[in-house]
Amino acid sequence: MKKLAGWLNWLNREKMTLFIGSLVLLFGAIFPWYRLPTQTLTTFGTNIDFTNLGRVLAAMFAILGLAFTFLFSISCAPRLLFWIALLTVLLFPYFVTTWSPSVTFIASSYYNQGESLSNHVNSNFSEVQAQWKQNISLDKPDSPPTIFELSIQDSRFFQMPSWEKVLQDGFGYKNSFFSFIGKGWGFSLIGLVISLIGFYLVEEHQNLNVFIKDVSLLLPQTLLLLAIILFYLVGVNIINYQLDTQFAKGEYYQVIHTSKTLASWYPPLQGDEAFLERLAKAEFYADEAEPALLNFVKGLEHYKLAEFQQAENYFQKSLDIQPKLFLVRGYLASAMLNQGVNYLNDSNTKNPGIAADFFEKILQIFPVHVEALYDLMLARVVNGEFQKSADAAKQIIEVQQYFQEPRIGLLGQAYLHLAWAEYHNGDVNKTWERYRQSLDSKTWNKSSRDEK
């Protein structure tokens, strides 16, 4: 009875709450914090290994929470340390979107492609069953996204409505980022909050007074940190605006030096077309042209004139010189995508076979490019190559697993193309199974092994 009484004495609400928080933090250490296709990351010369630091952080605080659950008094727990960890986790989107521009570019590209394809599927639903989509028309692809989205154009930025833009574009709380967030980040955030709640449930504490005291200690430092980040973001825009003025005055050497320094201080500028174009022109006028950047700008000139073949040539030269220029890689894929779309849409030059070749080449430059895969799937079926269309559909299904919210319409079309391939193979039962998958999302995970 004494042991039972001792156990019940231990089993109080604060220890149970802290124990639950620690378990949730363990899940934060187990699951990844961010997910993108490994093949794409490798081709772009980057990785997301740094996000594993978050998992280490979650593991450390899970162990710390368990220690104060079973070994030490909760009243002695380092509450402020858990608050600092919570703030760090909340700033995770800012760290990724600011200091890993290539990862941000890949995520933004995938997100925009998904949006574009969802619109195409919805607007062309009437063509789904029409003669195996023989008359369907592909949409013109959008230009690659800029990752320097917090661009201050005028003084209206400092009005209250702009603070939402600061949160989304400055601190990274935007849809394109959270489309690929992993479960680990969410578990870590929830685990830290639950653990903090456990700390403030201790009966010998005057809970509200202790909470107010801790917040009053942390609030000035937190506000100072946020002010520094905001000043940093505004300062980048001010310097960037001054570069326009210096360029107009012909101070090219100053523009070159400042631009390179600024890009190292604020990496998202490496993914801004206007910034790179100004730098390339300044280098050209100062007789210090870098071949990779110069070819990129020449390609941009042709791209804007819809001369996609010439643009492709210059973009390819630029990428051959500097393979890590992620924006160049994006524009090269877009130039080739435009050519493939033209071969499929234009009745005078319609050739789905050539279009498919362009889409295949894009996948070597930008692996699992969702828009290229979708267009390839359609081009193959228009050309009567149902099995090859199904192969593209399987890749679409696979890459959608990285999205937090897979595009239902796009996946439905992918399964429909699998059904058509099975029909042409003469497998009626498999055809019906695939067709049902195109209509019922509940059946998707049942045969996920078949898509690999």
Tab-separated table of C-alpha atoms in Angstrom:
chain	number	residue	atom	x	y	z
A	1	MET	CA	0.000	0.000	0.000
A	2	LYS	CA	2.847	2.357	0.798
A	3	LYS	CA	4.373	1.701	-2.631
A	4	LEU	CA	1.003	2.351	-4.273
A	5	ALA	CA	0.597	5.543	-2.275
A	6	GLY	CA	4.084	6.625	-3.303
A	7	TRP	CA	3.279	5.874	-6.936
A	8	LEU	CA	0.040	7.847	-6.768
A	9	ASN	CA	1.900	10.689	-5.092
A	10	TRP	CA	4.333	10.728	-7.997
A	11	LEU	CA	1.556	10.465	-10.559
A	12	ASN	CA	0.452	14.104	-10.390
A	13	ARG	CA	-0.772	16.334	-13.147
A	14	GLU	CA	2.468	18.270	-13.701
A	15	LYS	CA	4.594	15.131	-14.029
A	16	MET	CA	2.067	13.501	-16.334
A	17	THR	CA	1.905	16.641	-18.477
A	18	LEU	CA	5.700	16.882	-18.651
A	19	PHE	CA	5.917	13.166	-19.454
A	20	ILE	CA	3.476	13.565	-22.353
A	21	GLY	CA	5.403	16.607	-23.598
A	22	SER	CA	8.647	14.612	-23.490
A	23	LEU	CA	7.097	11.754	-25.458
A	24	VAL	CA	5.859	14.179	-28.108
A	25	LEU	CA	9.366	15.665	-28.278
A	26	LEU	CA	10.719	12.168	-28.908
A	27	PHE	CA	8.482	11.997	-31.973
A	28	GLY	CA	9.962	15.365	-32.962
A	29	ALA	CA	13.391	13.727	-32.868
A	30	ILE	CA	12.269	10.653	-34.812
A	31	PHE	CA	10.411	12.260	-37.708
A	32	PRO	CA	12.111	14.578	-40.256
A	33	TRP	CA	11.614	18.326	-39.971
A	34	TYR	CA	11.597	18.998	-43.713
A	35	ARG	CA	11.098	16.815	-46.777
A	36	LEU	CA	12.087	17.283	-50.416
A	37	PRO	CA	13.049	14.718	-53.110
A	38	THR	CA	16.644	13.652	-52.517
A	39	GLN	CA	17.351	13.340	-56.244
A	40	THR	CA	16.387	16.960	-56.809
A	41	LEU	CA	18.495	18.197	-53.898
A	42	THR	CA	21.508	16.275	-55.185
A	43	THR	CA	21.156	17.650	-58.712
A	44	PHE	CA	20.934	21.198	-57.348
A	45	GLY	CA	24.058	20.588	-55.266
A	46	THR	CA	22.370	21.068	-51.913
A	47	ASN	CA	20.832	19.068	-49.071
A	48	ILE	CA	18.623	19.454	-46.012
A	49	ASP	CA	20.924	17.687	-43.563
A	50	PHE	CA	21.075	20.867	-41.478
A	51	THR	CA	17.426	20.342	-40.525
A	52	ASN	CA	18.578	17.329	-38.493
A	53	LEU	CA	19.904	19.818	-35.950
A	54	GLY	CA	16.273	20.376	-35.052
A	55	ARG	CA	15.848	16.670	-34.390
A	56	VAL	CA	18.907	16.740	-32.128
A	57	LEU	CA	17.403	19.707	-30.290
A	58	ALA	CA	14.114	17.824	-29.832
A	59	ALA	CA	15.962	14.748	-28.534
A	60	MET	CA	17.934	16.812	-26.018
A	61	PHE	CA	14.829	18.460	-24.585
A	62	ALA	CA	12.947	15.157	-24.574
A	63	ILE	CA	15.711	13.664	-22.407
A	64	LEU	CA	15.730	16.783	-20.240
A	65	GLY	CA	11.974	16.575	-19.791
A	66	LEU	CA	12.136	12.890	-18.862
A	67	ALA	CA	14.901	13.618	-16.364
A	68	PHE	CA	12.722	16.154	-14.553
A	69	THR	CA	9.773	13.772	-14.773
A	70	PHE	CA	11.483	10.833	-13.022
A	71	LEU	CA	14.645	12.096	-11.306
A	72	PHE	CA	14.479	15.746	-10.344
A	73	SER	CA	11.947	18.173	-8.952
A	74	ILE	CA	9.961	19.976	-11.624
A	75	SER	CA	10.122	23.164	-9.580
A	76	CYS	CA	13.862	23.283	-10.390
A	77	ALA	CA	13.372	22.770	-14.139
A	78	PRO	CA	15.036	25.265	-16.539
A	79	ARG	CA	11.836	26.851	-17.804
A	80	LEU	CA	13.617	29.692	-19.616
A	81	LEU	CA	15.701	27.158	-21.536
A	82	PHE	CA	12.511	25.540	-22.829
A	83	TRP	CA	11.181	28.975	-23.806
A	84	ILE	CA	14.366	29.644	-25.796
A	85	ALA	CA	13.982	26.271	-27.512
A	86	LEU	CA	10.376	27.117	-28.384
A	87	LEU	CA	11.447	30.432	-29.917
A	88	THR	CA	14.172	28.631	-31.904
A	89	VAL	CA	11.659	26.140	-33.270
A	90	LEU	CA	9.296	28.976	-34.221
A	91	LEU	CA	12.133	30.644	-36.154
A	92	PHE	CA	12.905	27.452	-38.094
A	93	PRO	CA	11.043	28.705	-41.220
A	94	TYR	CA	13.106	31.908	-41.107
A	95	PHE	CA	16.401	30.001	-40.879
A	96	VAL	CA	15.553	27.755	-43.834
A	97	THR	CA	14.063	30.371	-46.168
A	98	THR	CA	16.840	32.896	-45.441
A	99	TRP	CA	19.986	30.809	-45.249
A	100	SER	CA	19.254	27.990	-47.705
A	101	PRO	CA	18.169	29.727	-50.928
A	102	SER	CA	18.408	26.661	-53.177
A	103	VAL	CA	16.145	24.651	-50.868
A	104	THR	CA	13.683	27.555	-50.780
A	105	PHE	CA	13.769	27.771	-54.572
A	106	ILE	CA	13.041	24.057	-54.987
A	107	ALA	CA	10.139	24.214	-52.524
A	108	SER	CA	8.691	27.351	-54.163
A	109	SER	CA	9.016	25.788	-57.612
A	110	TYR	CA	7.232	22.603	-56.585
A	111	TYR	CA	4.495	24.563	-54.844
A	112	ASN	CA	3.885	26.827	-57.857
A	113	GLN	CA	3.892	23.845	-60.209
A	114	GLY	CA	1.300	22.119	-58.052
A	115	GLU	CA	-0.920	25.205	-58.073
A	116	SER	CA	-0.635	25.556	-61.847
A	117	LEU	CA	-1.405	21.896	-62.503
A	118	SER	CA	-4.383	21.890	-60.153
A	119	ASN	CA	-5.843	24.788	-62.134
A	120	HIS	CA	-5.210	22.976	-65.412
A	121	VAL	CA	-6.856	19.768	-64.203
A	122	ASN	CA	-9.896	21.640	-62.912
A	123	SER	CA	-10.328	23.785	-66.020
A	124	ASN	CA	-9.912	20.852	-68.435
A	125	PHE	CA	-11.991	18.284	-66.609
A	126	SER	CA	-14.358	18.004	-69.576
A	127	GLU	CA	-11.453	16.731	-71.696
A	128	VAL	CA	-10.571	13.893	-69.317
A	129	GLN	CA	-12.356	11.145	-71.210
A	130	ALA	CA	-12.455	12.808	-74.639
A	131	GLN	CA	-10.627	10.598	-77.143
A	132	TRP	CA	-7.813	9.819	-74.713
A	133	LYS	CA	-7.175	13.574	-74.325
A	134	GLN	CA	-6.180	13.946	-77.967
A	135	ASN	CA	-7.432	17.552	-78.106
A	136	ILE	CA	-6.282	18.756	-74.709
A	137	SER	CA	-4.154	21.906	-74.594
A	138	LEU	CA	-1.337	22.522	-72.109
A	139	ASP	CA	-0.992	25.797	-70.217
A	140	LYS	CA	2.025	28.012	-70.774
A	141	PRO	CA	4.384	27.550	-67.823
A	142	ASP	CA	5.083	30.406	-65.452
A	143	SER	CA	8.561	31.836	-65.001
A	144	PRO	CA	10.589	30.380	-62.117
A	145	PRO	CA	9.733	31.964	-58.758
A	146	THR	CA	11.841	34.606	-57.081
A	147	ILE	CA	12.782	33.838	-53.495
A	148	PHE	CA	13.457	37.497	-52.700
A	149	GLU	CA	9.805	38.176	-52.037
A	150	LEU	CA	10.096	40.791	-49.289
A	151	SER	CA	10.855	43.624	-51.684
A	152	ILE	CA	9.979	47.065	-50.306
A	153	GLN	CA	8.697	49.209	-53.150
A	154	ASP	CA	7.555	52.335	-51.271
A	155	SER	CA	6.702	53.768	-47.848
A	156	ARG	CA	3.335	51.981	-47.792
A	157	PHE	CA	5.240	48.904	-46.701
A	158	PHE	CA	5.445	50.361	-43.187
A	159	GLN	CA	1.664	50.449	-42.801
A	160	MET	CA	-0.130	47.793	-40.769
A	161	PRO	CA	-1.387	45.654	-43.727
A	162	SER	CA	2.228	44.914	-44.672
A	163	TRP	CA	3.017	43.051	-41.459
A	164	GLU	CA	1.342	39.945	-42.846
A	165	LYS	CA	3.797	40.090	-45.737
A	166	VAL	CA	6.673	40.406	-43.259
A	167	LEU	CA	5.499	37.269	-41.454
A	168	GLN	CA	5.050	35.285	-44.664
A	169	ASP	CA	7.951	36.455	-46.816
A	170	GLY	CA	10.386	37.745	-44.210
A	171	PHE	CA	10.000	35.077	-41.532
A	172	GLY	CA	9.132	32.256	-43.944
A	173	TYR	CA	5.585	31.498	-42.774
A	174	LYS	CA	4.260	30.939	-46.287
A	175	ASN	CA	2.429	28.149	-48.064
A	176	SER	CA	5.360	27.155	-50.259
A	177	PHE	CA	7.449	26.452	-47.145
A	178	PHE	CA	4.828	24.622	-45.110
A	179	SER	CA	3.855	22.444	-48.075
A	180	PHE	CA	6.995	20.407	-47.334
A	181	ILE	CA	7.293	20.725	-43.570
A	182	GLY	CA	7.887	17.433	-41.783
A	183	LYS	CA	6.042	15.956	-38.838
A	184	GLY	CA	9.111	16.408	-36.643
A	185	TRP	CA	8.764	20.184	-36.579
A	186	GLY	CA	5.119	20.031	-35.560
A	187	PHE	CA	5.742	17.419	-32.866
A	188	SER	CA	8.640	19.452	-31.462
A	189	LEU	CA	6.564	22.601	-31.311
A	190	ILE	CA	3.671	20.838	-29.567
A	191	GLY	CA	6.008	18.942	-27.227
A	192	LEU	CA	7.705	22.112	-26.001
A	193	VAL	CA	4.365	23.826	-25.393
A	194	ILE	CA	3.032	20.829	-23.411
A	195	SER	CA	6.266	20.648	-21.387
A	196	LEU	CA	6.022	24.329	-20.486
A	197	ILE	CA	2.429	23.829	-19.402
A	198	GLY	CA	3.651	21.040	-17.112
A	199	PHE	CA	6.197	23.370	-15.510
A	200	TYR	CA	3.529	25.916	-14.633
A	201	LEU	CA	1.195	23.333	-13.093
A	202	VAL	CA	3.455	22.802	-10.084
A	203	GLU	CA	1.294	23.399	-7.020
A	204	GLU	CA	3.958	25.164	-4.941
A	205	HIS	CA	4.265	27.719	-7.727
A	206	GLN	CA	1.945	30.666	-7.905
A	207	ASN	CA	1.333	29.616	-11.490
A	208	LEU	CA	0.178	32.884	-12.995
A	209	ASN	CA	2.791	34.967	-11.172
A	210	VAL	CA	5.607	32.644	-12.224
A	211	PHE	CA	4.382	32.669	-15.809
A	212	ILE	CA	4.211	36.475	-15.872
A	213	LYS	CA	7.677	36.691	-14.333
A	214	ASP	CA	9.173	34.383	-16.976
A	215	VAL	CA	7.448	36.193	-19.823
A	216	SER	CA	8.599	39.574	-18.496
A	217	LEU	CA	12.171	38.272	-18.503
A	218	LEU	CA	11.953	36.874	-22.029
A	219	LEU	CA	9.808	39.495	-23.734
A	220	PRO	CA	12.464	42.274	-23.997
A	221	GLN	CA	15.064	39.885	-25.465
A	222	THR	CA	12.517	38.368	-27.842
A	223	LEU	CA	11.353	41.764	-29.046
A	224	LEU	CA	14.977	42.836	-29.473
A	225	LEU	CA	15.703	39.740	-31.573
A	226	LEU	CA	12.635	40.317	-33.755
A	227	ALA	CA	13.576	43.994	-34.125
A	228	ILE	CA	17.087	43.006	-35.250
A	229	ILE	CA	15.677	40.608	-37.850
A	230	LEU	CA	13.220	43.226	-39.083
A	231	PHE	CA	15.930	45.893	-39.245
A	232	TYR	CA	18.069	43.379	-41.146
A	233	LEU	CA	15.287	42.761	-43.693
A	234	VAL	CA	14.571	46.468	-44.141
A	235	GLY	CA	18.274	47.271	-44.337
A	236	VAL	CA	18.751	44.785	-47.188
A	237	ASN	CA	15.991	46.529	-49.138
A	238	ILE	CA	17.478	49.968	-48.503
A	239	ILE	CA	20.899	48.878	-49.755
A	240	ASN	CA	19.305	47.139	-52.729
A	241	TYR	CA	17.480	50.364	-53.615
A	242	GLN	CA	20.735	52.318	-53.347
A	243	LEU	CA	22.326	49.888	-55.783
A	244	ASP	CA	19.752	50.924	-58.388
A	245	THR	CA	20.782	54.538	-57.859
A	246	GLN	CA	24.486	53.734	-58.078
A	247	PHE	CA	23.944	51.702	-61.232
A	248	ALA	CA	22.061	54.599	-62.832
A	249	LYS	CA	24.996	56.895	-61.961
A	250	GLY	CA	27.462	54.507	-63.595
A	251	GLU	CA	29.212	53.520	-60.369
A	252	TYR	CA	29.652	49.977	-61.592
A	253	TYR	CA	32.586	48.920	-59.423
A	254	GLN	CA	30.698	49.971	-56.311
A	255	VAL	CA	27.621	48.087	-57.507
A	256	ILE	CA	29.664	44.914	-58.076
A	257	HIS	CA	31.366	45.010	-54.684
A	258	THR	CA	28.238	45.886	-52.722
A	259	SER	CA	26.071	43.358	-54.590
A	260	LYS	CA	28.376	40.454	-53.840
A	261	THR	CA	28.653	41.445	-50.195
A	262	LEU	CA	24.894	41.902	-49.894
A	263	ALA	CA	24.185	38.510	-51.504
A	264	SER	CA	26.444	36.841	-48.938
A	265	TRP	CA	24.648	38.663	-46.109
A	266	TYR	CA	21.183	37.882	-47.453
A	267	PRO	CA	21.267	34.703	-49.620
A	268	PRO	CA	17.679	35.019	-51.030
A	269	LEU	CA	19.050	37.716	-53.353
A	270	GLN	CA	20.843	34.910	-55.197
A	271	GLY	CA	17.415	33.870	-56.449
A	272	ASP	CA	16.236	37.284	-57.598
A	273	GLU	CA	16.268	37.827	-61.341
A	274	ALA	CA	16.451	41.651	-61.184
A	275	PHE	CA	19.350	41.593	-58.706
A	276	LEU	CA	21.416	39.190	-60.800
A	277	GLU	CA	20.609	41.036	-64.022
A	278	ARG	CA	21.810	44.349	-62.573
A	279	LEU	CA	24.989	42.707	-61.247
A	280	ALA	CA	25.736	41.091	-64.616
A	281	LYS	CA	25.275	44.372	-66.474
A	282	ALA	CA	27.496	46.212	-63.992
A	283	GLU	CA	30.210	43.592	-64.471
A	284	PHE	CA	29.877	43.870	-68.239
A	285	TYR	CA	30.195	47.662	-68.235
A	286	ALA	CA	33.154	47.421	-65.850
A	287	ASP	CA	34.882	44.843	-68.067
A	288	GLU	CA	34.680	42.276	-65.261
A	289	ALA	CA	31.981	40.055	-66.737
A	290	GLU	CA	31.565	36.584	-65.254
A	291	PRO	CA	30.718	34.196	-68.137
A	292	ALA	CA	28.069	32.257	-66.184
A	293	LEU	CA	26.150	35.357	-65.140
A	294	LEU	CA	26.555	37.018	-68.533
A	295	ASN	CA	25.130	33.995	-70.348
A	296	PHE	CA	22.243	33.913	-67.898
A	297	VAL	CA	21.320	37.523	-68.683
A	298	LYS	CA	21.570	36.893	-72.429
A	299	GLY	CA	19.281	33.930	-71.958
A	300	LEU	CA	16.833	36.114	-70.018
A	301	GLU	CA	16.660	38.581	-72.905
A	302	HIS	CA	15.662	35.822	-75.320
A	303	TYR	CA	13.323	34.236	-72.760
A	304	LYS	CA	11.367	37.489	-72.360
A	305	LEU	CA	10.994	37.645	-76.145
A	306	ALA	CA	9.642	34.062	-76.169
A	307	GLU	CA	12.728	32.926	-78.126
A	308	PHE	CA	13.031	29.789	-76.045
A	309	GLN	CA	15.512	27.844	-78.180
A	310	GLN	CA	18.075	30.659	-78.003
A	311	ALA	CA	17.319	31.138	-74.321
A	312	GLU	CA	17.918	27.440	-73.700
A	313	ASN	CA	21.339	27.640	-75.351
A	314	TYR	CA	22.493	30.510	-73.152
A	315	PHE	CA	21.051	29.035	-69.979
A	316	GLN	CA	22.787	25.736	-70.714
A	317	LYS	CA	26.136	27.529	-71.227
A	318	SER	CA	25.653	29.339	-67.936
A	319	LEU	CA	24.827	26.131	-66.094
A	320	ASP	CA	27.796	24.313	-67.613
A	321	ILE	CA	30.084	27.006	-66.184
A	322	GLN	CA	28.412	27.233	-62.773
A	323	PRO	CA	26.171	24.217	-61.993
A	324	LYS	CA	25.064	25.613	-58.599
A	325	LEU	CA	23.202	28.594	-60.060
A	326	PHE	CA	19.782	27.294	-59.086
A	327	LEU	CA	17.847	30.139	-60.738
A	328	VAL	CA	19.572	29.371	-64.059
A	329	ARG	CA	18.563	25.737	-63.703
A	330	GLY	CA	14.973	26.809	-63.131
A	331	TYR	CA	14.955	29.050	-66.203
A	332	LEU	CA	16.567	26.368	-68.353
A	333	ALA	CA	13.810	23.935	-67.373
A	334	SER	CA	11.183	26.596	-68.084
A	335	ALA	CA	12.631	27.404	-71.530
A	336	MET	CA	12.566	23.725	-72.485
A	337	LEU	CA	9.088	23.308	-71.033
A	338	ASN	CA	7.803	26.152	-73.183
A	339	GLN	CA	9.212	24.499	-76.296
A	340	GLY	CA	7.619	21.177	-75.438
A	341	VAL	CA	4.251	22.841	-74.793
A	342	ASN	CA	4.472	24.589	-78.170
A	343	TYR	CA	5.042	21.264	-79.933
A	344	LEU	CA	1.963	19.815	-78.273
A	345	ASN	CA	-0.367	22.831	-78.563
A	346	ASP	CA	0.436	24.328	-81.968
A	347	SER	CA	-1.670	22.613	-84.624
A	348	ASN	CA	0.871	23.545	-87.343
A	349	THR	CA	3.853	21.950	-85.585
A	350	LYS	CA	2.026	19.457	-83.368
A	351	ASN	CA	4.347	16.585	-82.541
A	352	PRO	CA	3.741	14.878	-79.189
A	353	GLY	CA	6.849	12.741	-79.655
A	354	ILE	CA	9.176	15.747	-79.830
A	355	ALA	CA	7.259	17.390	-76.985
A	356	ALA	CA	7.817	14.301	-74.852
A	357	ASP	CA	11.544	14.402	-75.621
A	358	PHE	CA	11.726	17.965	-74.252
A	359	PHE	CA	9.875	16.950	-71.104
A	360	GLU	CA	12.208	13.985	-70.620
A	361	LYS	CA	15.273	16.236	-70.894
A	362	ILE	CA	13.856	18.577	-68.251
A	363	LEU	CA	13.812	15.703	-65.760
A	364	GLN	CA	17.590	15.426	-66.121
A	365	ILE	CA	18.018	19.115	-65.281
A	366	PHE	CA	15.288	19.376	-62.663
A	367	PRO	CA	14.488	15.836	-61.398
A	368	VAL	CA	10.821	15.002	-60.702
A	369	HIS	CA	9.768	18.391	-62.086
A	370	VAL	CA	6.032	18.008	-61.447
A	371	GLU	CA	4.869	20.121	-64.385
A	372	ALA	CA	7.211	18.368	-66.807
A	373	LEU	CA	6.009	14.986	-65.529
A	374	TYR	CA	2.374	15.972	-65.988
A	375	ASP	CA	2.991	17.288	-69.498
A	376	LEU	CA	5.021	14.176	-70.302
A	377	MET	CA	2.155	11.986	-69.089
A	378	LEU	CA	-0.234	13.778	-71.451
A	379	ALA	CA	2.177	13.860	-74.395
A	380	ARG	CA	2.773	10.114	-74.138
A	381	VAL	CA	-0.926	9.280	-74.087
A	382	VAL	CA	-1.625	11.633	-77.003
A	383	ASN	CA	1.114	9.791	-78.872
A	384	GLY	CA	-0.499	6.456	-78.038
A	385	GLU	CA	2.295	5.401	-75.638
A	386	PHE	CA	0.079	4.356	-72.741
A	387	GLN	CA	2.687	2.432	-70.767
A	388	LYS	CA	5.170	5.312	-70.896
A	389	SER	CA	2.359	7.622	-69.836
A	390	ALA	CA	1.759	5.334	-66.861
A	391	ASP	CA	5.465	5.480	-65.967
A	392	ALA	CA	5.241	9.270	-65.742
A	393	ALA	CA	2.043	8.947	-63.715
A	394	LYS	CA	3.835	6.730	-61.190
A	395	GLN	CA	6.502	9.385	-60.709
A	396	ILE	CA	3.800	11.997	-60.123
A	397	ILE	CA	2.221	9.783	-57.467
A	398	GLU	CA	5.598	9.260	-55.814
A	399	VAL	CA	6.576	12.940	-55.644
A	400	GLN	CA	3.186	13.919	-54.247
A	401	GLN	CA	4.120	12.025	-51.086
A	402	TYR	CA	6.436	14.909	-50.212
A	403	PHE	CA	3.596	17.431	-50.195
A	404	GLN	CA	1.742	18.086	-46.939
A	405	GLU	CA	-1.462	18.322	-48.959
A	406	PRO	CA	-1.203	16.245	-52.164
A	407	ARG	CA	-3.077	17.628	-55.163
A	408	ILE	CA	-6.145	15.413	-55.300
A	409	GLY	CA	-7.113	16.320	-58.868
A	410	LEU	CA	-3.573	15.724	-60.136
A	411	LEU	CA	-3.331	12.360	-58.387
A	412	GLY	CA	-6.741	11.378	-59.733
A	413	GLN	CA	-5.502	12.026	-63.265
A	414	ALA	CA	-2.316	10.057	-62.609
A	415	TYR	CA	-4.327	7.019	-61.502
A	416	LEU	CA	-6.587	7.436	-64.535
A	417	HIS	CA	-3.572	7.151	-66.827
A	418	LEU	CA	-2.546	4.015	-64.960
A	419	ALA	CA	-6.030	2.661	-65.651
A	420	TRP	CA	-5.698	3.400	-69.369
A	421	ALA	CA	-2.356	1.577	-69.482
A	422	GLU	CA	-3.890	-1.475	-67.777
A	423	TYR	CA	-6.823	-1.369	-70.215
A	424	HIS	CA	-4.458	-1.468	-73.179
A	425	ASN	CA	-2.589	-4.328	-71.507
A	426	GLY	CA	-5.844	-6.253	-71.413
A	427	ASP	CA	-6.052	-6.545	-67.616
A	428	VAL	CA	-9.705	-5.733	-66.904
A	429	ASN	CA	-9.516	-6.323	-63.152
A	430	LYS	CA	-6.479	-4.098	-62.756
A	431	THR	CA	-8.107	-1.490	-64.970
A	432	TRP	CA	-11.123	-1.339	-62.679
A	433	GLU	CA	-8.900	-1.117	-59.592
A	434	ARG	CA	-6.906	1.776	-61.068
A	435	TYR	CA	-10.037	3.529	-62.262
A	436	ARG	CA	-11.510	3.293	-58.794
A	437	GLN	CA	-8.309	4.841	-57.421
A	438	SER	CA	-8.776	7.798	-59.779
A	439	LEU	CA	-12.143	8.454	-58.121
A	440	ASP	CA	-11.603	7.411	-54.491
A	441	SER	CA	-8.634	8.764	-52.527
A	442	LYS	CA	-9.240	6.178	-49.773
A	443	THR	CA	-7.837	3.495	-52.085
A	444	TRP	CA	-4.515	5.264	-52.782
A	445	ASN	CA	-2.417	3.908	-49.925
A	446	LYS	CA	-3.694	0.375	-50.513
A	447	SER	CA	-1.413	-0.221	-53.462
A	448	SER	CA	1.326	2.321	-52.908
A	449	ARG	CA	3.914	-0.435	-53.464
A	450	ASP	CA	2.713	-0.783	-57.050
A	451	GLU	CA	3.718	2.786	-57.880
A	452	LYS	CA	7.352	2.292	-56.989
